[in-house]
Coordinates of C-alpha atoms in Angstrom, one line a residue:
Chain A
M1 CA -12.1 -43.8 -17.3
F2 CA -10.5 -42.5 -20.3
P3 CA -9.0 -43.6 -23.5
S4 CA -5.4 -44.5 -22.0
S5 CA -3.1 -43.4 -24.6
S6 CA -3.1 -39.9 -25.3
S7 CA -2.3 -40.1 -29.0
E8 CA -6.1 -40.8 -29.5
V9 CA -7.4 -37.8 -28.2
K10 CA -4.8 -35.2 -28.9
R11 CA -5.1 -33.0 -31.9
S12 CA -2.1 -30.7 -32.5
D13 CA -3.9 -30.0 -35.8
R14 CA -6.7 -28.3 -34.3
V15 CA -5.0 -26.0 -31.6
V16 CA -6.9 -22.6 -31.4
R17 CA -4.7 -20.0 -29.9
F18 CA -6.2 -18.2 -27.2
Q19 CA -7.8 -14.6 -28.0
A20 CA -8.7 -12.3 -25.1
A21 CA -12.5 -12.2 -25.1
V22 CA -14.1 -8.9 -26.1
A23 CA -16.1 -7.6 -22.9
G24 CA -19.8 -8.5 -23.3
S25 CA -18.9 -11.7 -25.2
P26 CA -19.8 -15.0 -23.8
N27 CA -16.1 -15.9 -22.9
A28 CA -15.7 -12.5 -21.2
P29 CA -14.4 -13.4 -17.5
V30 CA -16.6 -11.8 -14.7
E31 CA -14.7 -8.5 -13.9
D32 CA -14.4 -7.5 -9.8
P33 CA -15.5 -4.1 -9.5
T34 CA -13.4 -3.4 -6.3
P35 CA -10.2 -2.0 -7.6
D36 CA -12.1 0.5 -9.6
Y37 CA -14.5 1.6 -6.9
M38 CA -11.6 2.0 -4.2
N39 CA -9.6 3.9 -6.7
M40 CA -12.6 6.4 -7.5
L41 CA -13.1 6.6 -3.4
G42 CA -9.3 7.1 -2.8
M43 CA -9.2 10.1 -5.2
I44 CA -12.4 11.8 -3.8
F45 CA -10.9 11.7 -0.5
S46 CA -7.5 12.9 -1.5
M47 CA -9.2 15.9 -3.1
C48 CA -11.3 16.4 0.3
G49 CA -8.0 16.2 2.2
L50 CA -6.3 18.5 0.0
M51 CA -8.9 21.3 -0.4
M52 CA -10.7 21.0 2.9
R53 CA -7.0 20.4 4.8
L54 CA -8.9 17.5 6.7
K55 CA -6.0 15.1 7.7
W56 CA -8.2 12.0 8.3
C57 CA -9.6 12.0 4.5
A58 CA -6.0 11.8 3.4
W59 CA -5.5 9.1 5.7
V60 CA -8.3 7.3 4.5
A61 CA -7.3 7.9 0.9
I62 CA -4.2 6.0 1.5
Y63 CA -6.0 3.2 2.7
C64 CA -8.3 3.1 -0.4
S65 CA -5.4 3.2 -2.7
C66 CA -3.7 0.1 -0.8
V67 CA -7.1 -1.7 -1.0
S68 CA -7.3 -0.9 -4.9
F69 CA -3.7 -2.1 -5.4
A70 CA -4.4 -5.2 -3.4
N71 CA -7.5 -6.0 -5.7
C72 CA -6.1 -5.1 -8.9
R73 CA -5.4 -7.6 -11.7
V74 CA -2.3 -8.4 -13.4
T75 CA -3.9 -6.8 -16.5
D76 CA -4.7 -3.6 -14.8
D77 CA -2.8 -0.5 -16.0
T78 CA -0.3 0.3 -13.1
K79 CA -0.2 4.0 -14.0
Q80 CA -3.4 4.7 -12.7
M81 CA -2.5 2.7 -9.4
L82 CA 0.8 4.8 -9.1
S83 CA -1.2 8.3 -9.9
S84 CA -3.7 7.2 -6.8
F85 CA -0.9 6.5 -4.5
M86 CA 0.8 9.7 -5.3
L87 CA -2.4 11.8 -4.8
S88 CA -3.2 10.2 -1.7
I89 CA 0.4 10.4 -0.3
S90 CA 0.8 14.3 -1.4
A91 CA -2.6 14.9 0.4
V92 CA -1.2 13.6 3.5
V93 CA 2.1 15.6 3.1
M94 CA 0.3 18.9 2.2
S95 CA -2.3 18.8 5.2
Y96 CA 0.9 18.2 7.6
L97 CA 2.6 21.0 6.0
Q98 CA -0.2 23.5 6.1
N99 CA -1.2 22.6 9.7
P100 CA 1.9 20.7 11.6
Q101 CA -0.7 19.8 14.5
P102 CA -1.5 16.1 15.1
M103 CA -4.6 14.8 14.4
I104 CA -7.1 15.2 17.2
P105 CA -8.9 11.8 17.7
P106 CA -12.9 12.2 17.8
W107 CA -12.8 10.4 21.1
S108 CA -10.8 12.8 22.9
N109 CA -13.5 15.2 23.2
L110 CA -16.1 12.7 24.7
Chain B
S1 CA 36.1 55.1 28.8
F2 CA 37.8 57.2 26.1
F3 CA 36.0 58.4 23.2
I4 CA 36.8 60.4 19.9
S5 CA 34.7 61.6 17.3
V6 CA 36.2 61.5 13.7
N7 CA 34.7 62.6 10.9
P8 CA 36.6 60.5 7.8
Q9 CA 36.1 63.4 5.4
P10 CA 38.9 63.2 2.7
N11 CA 39.8 66.9 3.2
Y12 CA 40.6 66.6 6.8
E13 CA 43.8 67.7 8.1
A14 CA 45.1 66.1 11.5
D15 CA 46.7 68.4 14.6
D16 CA 50.0 67.6 16.0
H17 CA 48.9 68.0 19.6
D18 CA 47.7 65.0 21.6
F19 CA 44.3 64.0 21.3
E20 CA 42.3 65.7 24.3
D21 CA 43.2 69.2 22.5
F22 CA 42.3 68.0 18.9
D23 CA 40.8 70.6 16.5
N24 CA 40.3 71.2 12.9
E25 CA 43.1 73.7 11.7
G26 CA 42.1 75.7 8.5
D27 CA 38.7 74.3 8.5
T28 CA 36.1 76.9 6.7
A29 CA 33.2 78.4 9.1
E30 CA 30.8 75.8 7.9
N31 CA 33.2 73.0 9.0
S32 CA 33.6 74.2 12.7
Q33 CA 29.7 74.6 12.7
K34 CA 29.3 70.9 11.7
V35 CA 32.5 68.9 13.9
N36 CA 33.5 70.7 17.1
A37 CA 36.5 68.8 18.2
E38 CA 36.4 70.2 21.8
E39 CA 35.8 67.3 24.1
D40 CA 35.0 67.9 27.9
F41 CA 35.0 65.2 30.4
D42 CA 31.9 65.8 32.8
E43 CA 32.6 65.0 36.6
D44 CA 31.5 61.4 36.2
G45 CA 34.1 60.7 33.4
V46 CA 31.3 60.4 30.5
V47 CA 32.6 62.3 27.3
V48 CA 30.4 64.9 26.7
D49 CA 31.0 65.3 22.9
D50 CA 29.4 68.4 21.9
V51 CA 27.7 67.9 18.6
I52 CA 26.6 68.4 15.5
E53 CA 24.3 70.7 13.2
G54 CA 21.2 72.5 14.2
E55 CA 21.2 71.8 18.0
E56 CA 19.5 75.3 18.8
N57 CA 18.7 74.6 22.6
I58 CA 22.2 74.2 23.8
S59 CA 23.7 77.5 24.8
P60 CA 26.8 79.0 23.1
E61 CA 29.3 79.5 26.4
F62 CA 29.0 75.9 26.7
F63 CA 31.1 75.6 23.2
P64 CA 34.3 78.1 24.0
K65 CA 35.5 79.5 20.8
E66 CA 39.0 78.1 19.8
K67 CA 41.6 79.6 17.8
E68 CA 41.9 78.3 14.3
D69 CA 45.2 76.6 13.6
A70 CA 46.7 76.8 10.3
P71 CA 46.3 73.6 8.1
L72 CA 49.6 71.3 8.2
E73 CA 51.4 71.4 5.1
G74 CA 54.2 69.0 3.5
D75 CA 56.2 66.2 5.7
E76 CA 54.2 67.3 9.0
A77 CA 50.6 66.4 7.2
D78 CA 52.5 63.2 6.0
E79 CA 53.4 62.3 9.5
Y80 CA 49.5 62.4 10.8
S81 CA 47.5 60.9 8.0
H82 CA 47.4 57.9 9.5
L83 CA 44.9 59.7 12.2
A84 CA 42.4 59.9 9.0
D85 CA 42.6 56.0 8.5
T86 CA 39.4 54.7 10.0
E87 CA 40.8 51.3 10.4
E88 CA 43.5 52.6 13.2
F89 CA 40.4 53.1 15.3
I90 CA 39.2 49.6 15.6
G91 CA 36.1 49.0 17.4
Y92 CA 35.5 52.6 17.6
N93 CA 32.0 53.5 16.1
S94 CA 32.6 56.5 14.3
D95 CA 28.9 56.9 13.0
S96 CA 27.8 60.5 14.4
S97 CA 24.4 59.1 14.8
S98 CA 25.7 57.1 18.1
T99 CA 26.3 60.3 19.5
K100 CA 22.9 61.3 18.8
A101 CA 21.4 58.4 20.4
Q102 CA 23.6 59.0 23.3
H103 CA 22.4 62.7 23.7
N104 CA 18.6 61.6 23.4
L105 CA 19.2 59.1 26.1
H106 CA 19.4 61.9 28.6
K107 CA 16.5 63.7 27.0
E108 CA 13.8 61.3 27.0
P109 CA 12.9 57.6 27.7
I110 CA 12.8 55.1 24.7
R111 CA 9.5 54.6 23.3
E112 CA 8.5 50.9 23.3
P113 CA 8.3 49.5 19.4
K114 CA 4.8 48.1 18.7
I115 CA 5.4 44.4 18.2
T116 CA 2.7 42.6 16.6
V117 CA 2.3 39.0 16.9
A118 CA 2.0 37.0 13.6
D119 CA -0.5 34.3 13.4
V120 CA 2.3 31.3 13.0
P121 CA 1.2 27.9 13.5
L122 CA 2.8 26.1 16.5
H123 CA 5.5 24.4 15.0
L124 CA 5.9 20.6 15.5
R125 CA 6.0 19.7 19.0
S126 CA 9.0 18.4 20.5
N127 CA 7.5 15.2 21.8
W128 CA 6.5 13.0 18.8
D129 CA 4.0 10.8 21.3
S130 CA 1.3 13.6 20.6
F131 CA 1.3 12.2 17.0
Y132 CA 0.0 8.6 18.2
L133 CA -3.1 8.5 16.0
E134 CA -0.8 8.9 13.1
L135 CA 1.4 6.2 14.3
I136 CA -1.4 3.9 14.5
L137 CA -2.4 4.6 11.1
L138 CA 1.2 4.0 10.1
F139 CA 1.2 0.8 11.7
G140 CA -2.0 -0.3 10.2
L141 CA -0.5 0.3 6.6
L142 CA 2.6 -1.9 7.8
I143 CA 0.1 -4.6 9.0
Y144 CA -1.7 -4.1 5.7
F145 CA 1.1 -4.7 3.4
G146 CA 2.6 -7.6 5.6
N147 CA -0.9 -9.3 5.1
F148 CA -0.4 -8.5 1.4
S149 CA 2.6 -10.5 0.7
I150 CA 1.6 -13.4 3.2
G151 CA -1.7 -13.5 1.4
R152 CA -0.4 -13.6 -2.2
S153 CA 2.4 -16.0 -1.6
K154 CA -0.4 -18.4 -0.2
N155 CA -2.5 -18.1 -3.2
A156 CA 0.4 -18.6 -5.4
K157 CA 1.3 -21.7 -3.5
L158 CA -2.5 -23.0 -4.0
A159 CA -2.3 -22.2 -7.7
T160 CA 1.3 -23.7 -8.7
S161 CA 0.3 -26.8 -6.2
W162 CA -3.0 -27.5 -8.2
F163 CA -1.2 -27.1 -11.6
E164 CA 1.5 -29.4 -10.5
A165 CA -1.1 -32.1 -9.6
N166 CA -3.1 -31.8 -12.9
K167 CA -0.4 -31.0 -15.3
T168 CA 0.3 -34.8 -16.3
L169 CA -3.5 -35.5 -17.0
L170 CA -3.7 -32.2 -19.0
T171 CA -0.6 -32.7 -21.0
Q172 CA -1.9 -36.3 -21.9
Q173 CA -5.4 -34.8 -22.9
F174 CA -4.3 -31.6 -24.9
A175 CA -1.7 -30.7 -27.7
L176 CA -1.4 -27.0 -26.2
V177 CA -1.4 -26.5 -22.5
G178 CA -1.3 -23.2 -20.6
N179 CA -0.9 -20.7 -23.5
Y180 CA -2.7 -18.3 -21.1
S181 CA -3.1 -18.8 -17.4
L182 CA -4.4 -22.4 -18.1
Y183 CA -5.8 -22.4 -21.3
C184 CA -5.8 -25.7 -23.3
S185 CA -6.6 -26.5 -27.0
G186 CA -6.0 -29.4 -29.6
R187 CA -8.3 -32.3 -28.3
V188 CA -11.0 -34.3 -30.2
C189 CA -14.4 -32.6 -29.9
I190 CA -12.9 -29.9 -27.8
H191 CA -12.5 -26.5 -29.1
S192 CA -10.6 -25.1 -26.0
M193 CA -10.8 -25.3 -22.2
T194 CA -10.2 -22.7 -19.6
V195 CA -9.5 -23.5 -15.9
E196 CA -10.1 -20.4 -13.6
L197 CA -8.7 -20.5 -10.1
R198 CA -11.0 -17.8 -8.3
L199 CA -9.1 -18.1 -5.0
L200 CA -10.0 -15.9 -2.0
K201 CA -8.3 -12.6 -1.6
R202 CA -6.1 -13.6 1.1
Q203 CA -3.7 -10.4 0.1
D204 CA -6.7 -8.0 1.0
L205 CA -7.1 -7.5 4.8
V206 CA -10.6 -5.8 4.1
S207 CA -11.7 -8.8 1.9
V208 CA -10.2 -11.1 5.1
A209 CA -12.0 -9.4 7.5
M210 CA -15.4 -9.5 5.5
Q211 CA -14.5 -13.3 5.1
M212 CA -15.4 -13.8 8.7
F213 CA -18.9 -12.6 8.4
R214 CA -19.7 -13.8 4.6
P215 CA -17.7 -16.9 4.4
S216 CA -17.0 -18.2 0.6
T217 CA -14.2 -20.8 -0.5
D218 CA -11.8 -21.0 -3.4
E219 CA -13.4 -22.0 -6.7
V220 CA -12.1 -23.8 -9.6
V221 CA -14.2 -23.0 -12.7
V222 CA -13.4 -25.6 -15.7
K223 CA -15.0 -24.1 -18.9
I224 CA -15.1 -26.5 -21.8
R225 CA -16.0 -25.1 -25.1
L226 CA -17.4 -27.9 -27.3
D227 CA -17.0 -28.2 -31.2
D228 CA -20.8 -29.7 -31.5
M229 CA -23.4 -31.0 -29.1
E230 CA -27.4 -31.6 -29.2
N231 CA -29.7 -28.6 -28.4
F232 CA -30.5 -28.5 -24.7
V233 CA -29.8 -26.3 -21.8
M234 CA -29.5 -27.8 -18.1
C235 CA -27.9 -26.7 -15.1
L236 CA -27.3 -28.5 -11.5
A237 CA -26.3 -26.0 -8.8
T238 CA -26.6 -25.9 -5.2
K239 CA -29.6 -23.9 -3.8
K240 CA -27.5 -21.1 -2.6
M241 CA -25.4 -21.0 -5.8
A242 CA -28.5 -21.3 -7.8
S243 CA -30.0 -18.0 -6.6
K244 CA -26.7 -16.1 -7.5
Y245 CA -25.6 -18.0 -10.5
V246 CA -28.7 -19.1 -12.3
K247 CA -30.2 -15.4 -12.0
D248 CA -27.2 -14.2 -13.8
M249 CA -27.2 -16.2 -16.9
T250 CA -29.3 -15.4 -19.8
D251 CA -29.5 -19.2 -21.4
I252 CA -30.7 -20.5 -18.2
T253 CA -33.3 -17.8 -17.6
T254 CA -34.6 -18.1 -21.0
F255 CA -35.0 -22.0 -21.5
C256 CA -35.1 -23.4 -18.0
T257 CA -38.2 -21.5 -16.9
G258 CA -40.0 -22.0 -13.5
D259 CA -41.9 -25.4 -14.2
R260 CA -38.8 -27.2 -15.1
K261 CA -37.0 -26.9 -11.7
G262 CA -36.1 -30.8 -10.3
T263 CA -33.8 -32.5 -8.3
L264 CA -31.0 -34.9 -8.7
P265 CA -32.0 -38.7 -9.8
S266 CA -32.8 -39.7 -6.2
K267 CA -32.2 -43.4 -7.2
Q268 CA -28.5 -42.7 -8.1
Y269 CA -27.7 -39.9 -5.5
G270 CA -30.4 -40.1 -3.0
G271 CA -27.9 -41.6 -0.7
C272 CA -25.1 -38.9 -0.7
A273 CA -24.9 -36.6 2.1
S274 CA -25.6 -33.3 0.3
Y275 CA -28.1 -34.5 -2.0
S276 CA -30.7 -32.3 -0.8
K277 CA -28.7 -29.0 -1.3
F278 CA -29.0 -29.4 -5.0
L279 CA -31.4 -27.9 -7.6
L280 CA -31.7 -29.2 -11.1
L281 CA -33.0 -27.0 -14.0
S282 CA -33.5 -28.5 -17.0
E283 CA -35.1 -27.8 -20.6
I284 CA -35.2 -31.2 -21.9
A285 CA -35.5 -33.7 -18.9
E286 CA -34.5 -36.9 -21.3
A287 CA -31.0 -35.1 -21.9
S288 CA -30.2 -34.1 -18.1
N289 CA -31.3 -37.7 -16.8
S290 CA -29.1 -39.3 -19.7
I291 CA -26.3 -37.2 -18.5
L292 CA -26.7 -37.4 -14.6
T293 CA -27.7 -41.2 -14.7
D294 CA -24.6 -42.5 -16.5
P295 CA -22.8 -44.8 -14.5
R296 CA -19.7 -43.0 -14.6
T297 CA -21.0 -39.6 -13.9
V298 CA -22.8 -41.0 -10.9
T299 CA -19.6 -42.5 -9.4
V300 CA -17.5 -39.3 -9.6
L301 CA -20.1 -37.0 -8.9
G302 CA -21.9 -39.0 -6.1
K303 CA -18.4 -39.2 -4.1
H304 CA -17.6 -35.6 -4.5
L305 CA -21.2 -34.0 -4.5
A306 CA -19.9 -31.7 -1.4
R307 CA -17.4 -30.1 -3.4
I308 CA -19.5 -29.1 -6.3
N309 CA -20.9 -25.9 -6.8
Y310 CA -22.7 -26.0 -10.1
L311 CA -22.6 -28.1 -13.4
H312 CA -23.9 -26.1 -16.4
I313 CA -24.3 -27.4 -19.8
S314 CA -25.5 -25.7 -22.5
D315 CA -25.7 -25.0 -26.4
Q316 CA -26.7 -21.4 -25.9
Y317 CA -24.6 -20.0 -23.6
S318 CA -24.0 -16.5 -24.0
G319 CA -22.3 -15.4 -20.8
P320 CA -24.0 -13.5 -17.6
Q321 CA -26.7 -10.8 -18.7
Q322 CA -25.7 -7.7 -20.3
P323 CA -27.9 -4.9 -18.9
D324 CA -28.3 -2.8 -22.4
S325 CA -28.1 -6.1 -24.6
L326 CA -31.8 -5.3 -25.7
T327 CA -31.2 -1.5 -26.7
T328 CA -28.0 -2.2 -28.5
A329 CA -28.0 -5.5 -30.1
S330 CA -29.6 -5.7 -33.6
K331 CA -29.2 -9.5 -33.7
M332 CA -29.1 -12.2 -31.4
P333 CA -25.7 -12.3 -29.4
P334 CA -23.1 -15.1 -30.3
V335 CA -23.8 -18.2 -28.5
L336 CA -21.3 -21.1 -27.5
K337 CA -21.7 -24.9 -26.7
V338 CA -20.2 -25.2 -23.4
V339 CA -19.7 -27.6 -20.3
I340 CA -19.0 -25.6 -17.2
L341 CA -18.0 -27.4 -13.8
S342 CA -17.7 -25.2 -10.8
F343 CA -16.1 -27.0 -7.5
Q344 CA -14.2 -26.1 -4.3
L345 CA -10.4 -26.1 -4.1
L346 CA -10.2 -27.1 -0.8
A347 CA -12.3 -29.9 1.0
P348 CA -15.4 -28.3 3.0
A349 CA -14.2 -27.7 6.5
K350 CA -16.6 -30.1 7.7
F351 CA -14.7 -33.1 5.9
S352 CA -11.2 -31.8 6.4
P353 CA -10.4 -32.2 10.1
K354 CA -8.0 -28.9 10.3
K355 CA -9.1 -25.9 8.3
T356 CA -6.0 -25.3 6.5
D357 CA -5.0 -23.4 3.4
K358 CA -2.9 -26.3 2.0
I359 CA -3.9 -29.0 -0.5
S360 CA -4.1 -32.2 0.8
A361 CA -2.8 -35.4 -1.5
D362 CA -6.5 -36.4 -0.8
D363 CA -7.9 -33.0 -2.1
M364 CA -5.4 -33.4 -5.1
E365 CA -6.8 -36.8 -6.0
Q366 CA -10.4 -35.4 -5.8
L367 CA -9.5 -32.5 -8.0
R368 CA -7.8 -34.8 -10.6
S369 CA -11.0 -37.1 -11.0
L370 CA -13.3 -34.1 -11.1
L371 CA -11.1 -32.7 -14.1
H372 CA -11.5 -36.2 -15.5
L373 CA -15.4 -35.7 -15.1
V374 CA -15.6 -32.8 -17.1
L375 CA -13.6 -34.1 -19.9
Y376 CA -15.5 -37.5 -19.9
L377 CA -18.9 -35.4 -20.1
A378 CA -17.6 -33.5 -23.1
D379 CA -16.7 -36.8 -24.9
K380 CA -20.2 -38.0 -23.9
L381 CA -22.0 -34.9 -25.2
S382 CA -20.3 -35.2 -28.3
R383 CA -21.9 -38.6 -29.0
F384 CA -25.1 -38.1 -27.2
K385 CA -28.2 -38.0 -29.4
L386 CA -31.8 -36.6 -28.6
S387 CA -35.0 -38.2 -29.4
K388 CA -36.8 -36.8 -32.3
E389 CA -39.6 -35.4 -30.1
S390 CA -36.9 -33.9 -27.5
K391 CA -35.3 -32.3 -30.8
S392 CA -38.4 -30.9 -32.1
K393 CA -39.2 -29.5 -28.8
A394 CA -35.7 -28.0 -28.5
D395 CA -35.7 -26.4 -31.9
K396 CA -39.3 -24.7 -31.2
N397 CA -38.2 -23.3 -28.0
R398 CA -35.0 -21.7 -29.6
S399 CA -37.1 -20.3 -32.8
R400 CA -39.5 -19.0 -30.3
V401 CA -36.9 -17.2 -28.2
E402 CA -35.6 -15.8 -31.5
E403 CA -39.0 -14.5 -32.4
A404 CA -39.2 -12.8 -29.1
F405 CA -35.9 -11.2 -29.1
L406 CA -36.5 -9.7 -32.9
K407 CA -39.9 -8.4 -31.8
A408 CA -38.4 -6.8 -28.5
T409 CA -35.3 -5.1 -30.5
H410 CA -38.0 -3.9 -33.2
A411 CA -40.2 -2.4 -30.6
V412 CA -37.2 -0.6 -29.1
R413 CA -36.1 0.7 -32.4
A414 CA -39.5 1.8 -33.4
E415 CA -39.5 4.0 -30.2

């Protein structure tokens, strides 16, 4: 189906090095918004956990950080990922230090 | 019990009698008032030690007056100096207040100290099973990270096996292979080629769960940027993909307007199982027919039609629609001449006996032939020439679109 010998089609003089496409240009890859959304959600839940001492918010923040970590791209910034994890883990630790009682499940008072 | 009251004053002089009859010789009047060494034992053996300053309510005869002894001098004083040494009396509380406490004991009941209970939260309970909700959440995290590592390794295996299967073909066709995750360049009539493997997020448990409700498949997107081609835009897509992909692309929505919808040429593709699933949007029918009825295209496309998601050929490709393109753009967005073919990495479940995440040899063969097809289309497009009418029609379309764009940006600037 194709010219058999590769020498007919190969042009090493016409090699064009890869350039990362600028956002908005035709070649720009389709960005997946999930990691950014989950990162934002994680930070909001961490703040709730820390300021309003809600333990379940702190736990949800940890899960949001995990989902954001699982969906992040190789090119993403690891610092942001690390800060989101640190914030959610500190929310859990602080909420248990302030009130070491276990969480009361919602179904316990049904 | 035996009880001595000793006042460790430095100028105190001991007496050479035995301890019962101990008194302060040579004390001034003030000292005798402060420490009265007379000890009496009451009948039940408790030492009643007369004490200390300012106790007016005790009657004087209780304290018989004693003859003052002269203070000891010289050797005699040294002999008894050890009595003044407090370490001699170990365990004996020489504090004068204890005698006061004893004295009060007899006099009035001890007032209960007022105890205030501080608001201290309950400490961690000894039994950890009351933390079962936390244990469940921790167990959930464990499962999440377990699935993360399994899913990521599965995706990595898929990507490497695809690359291994197509490496020989790519190295034959391109001078540069894999400069970035599968970017190839250095071939006749092709500026560059990018292959993107859009795999399922097997590493994310949430996506795996969503997958059960909204199934999707692994996708291979081969995008070839051509050096040159005739002016026309066409897109062959499944109806499901057409609603999502087509609406997103600026060039298709601009050049393939509503009345140009059609289907695959029935004569060549009518016999295919998934023939009815496809929709054809074409600006110039002559061009799309010429491409789709080419014998080689018919053989490959017809054979693997079930795997195809969409085939997009365009000289005006500018990517997905940008929301603020009109307000910010002063001139037309840059366009590329592209051939994009998207197909499924794994055979659709209907055809493969067991739905696995492994690429079978048959799959590999089909994937290689589809890659052959895209490269063949690139060669054909570089040789393909439109007829005069079709060419003028295409040029008219492009100038019309440019005018409309300039008018729109002009209106925005005027506001």
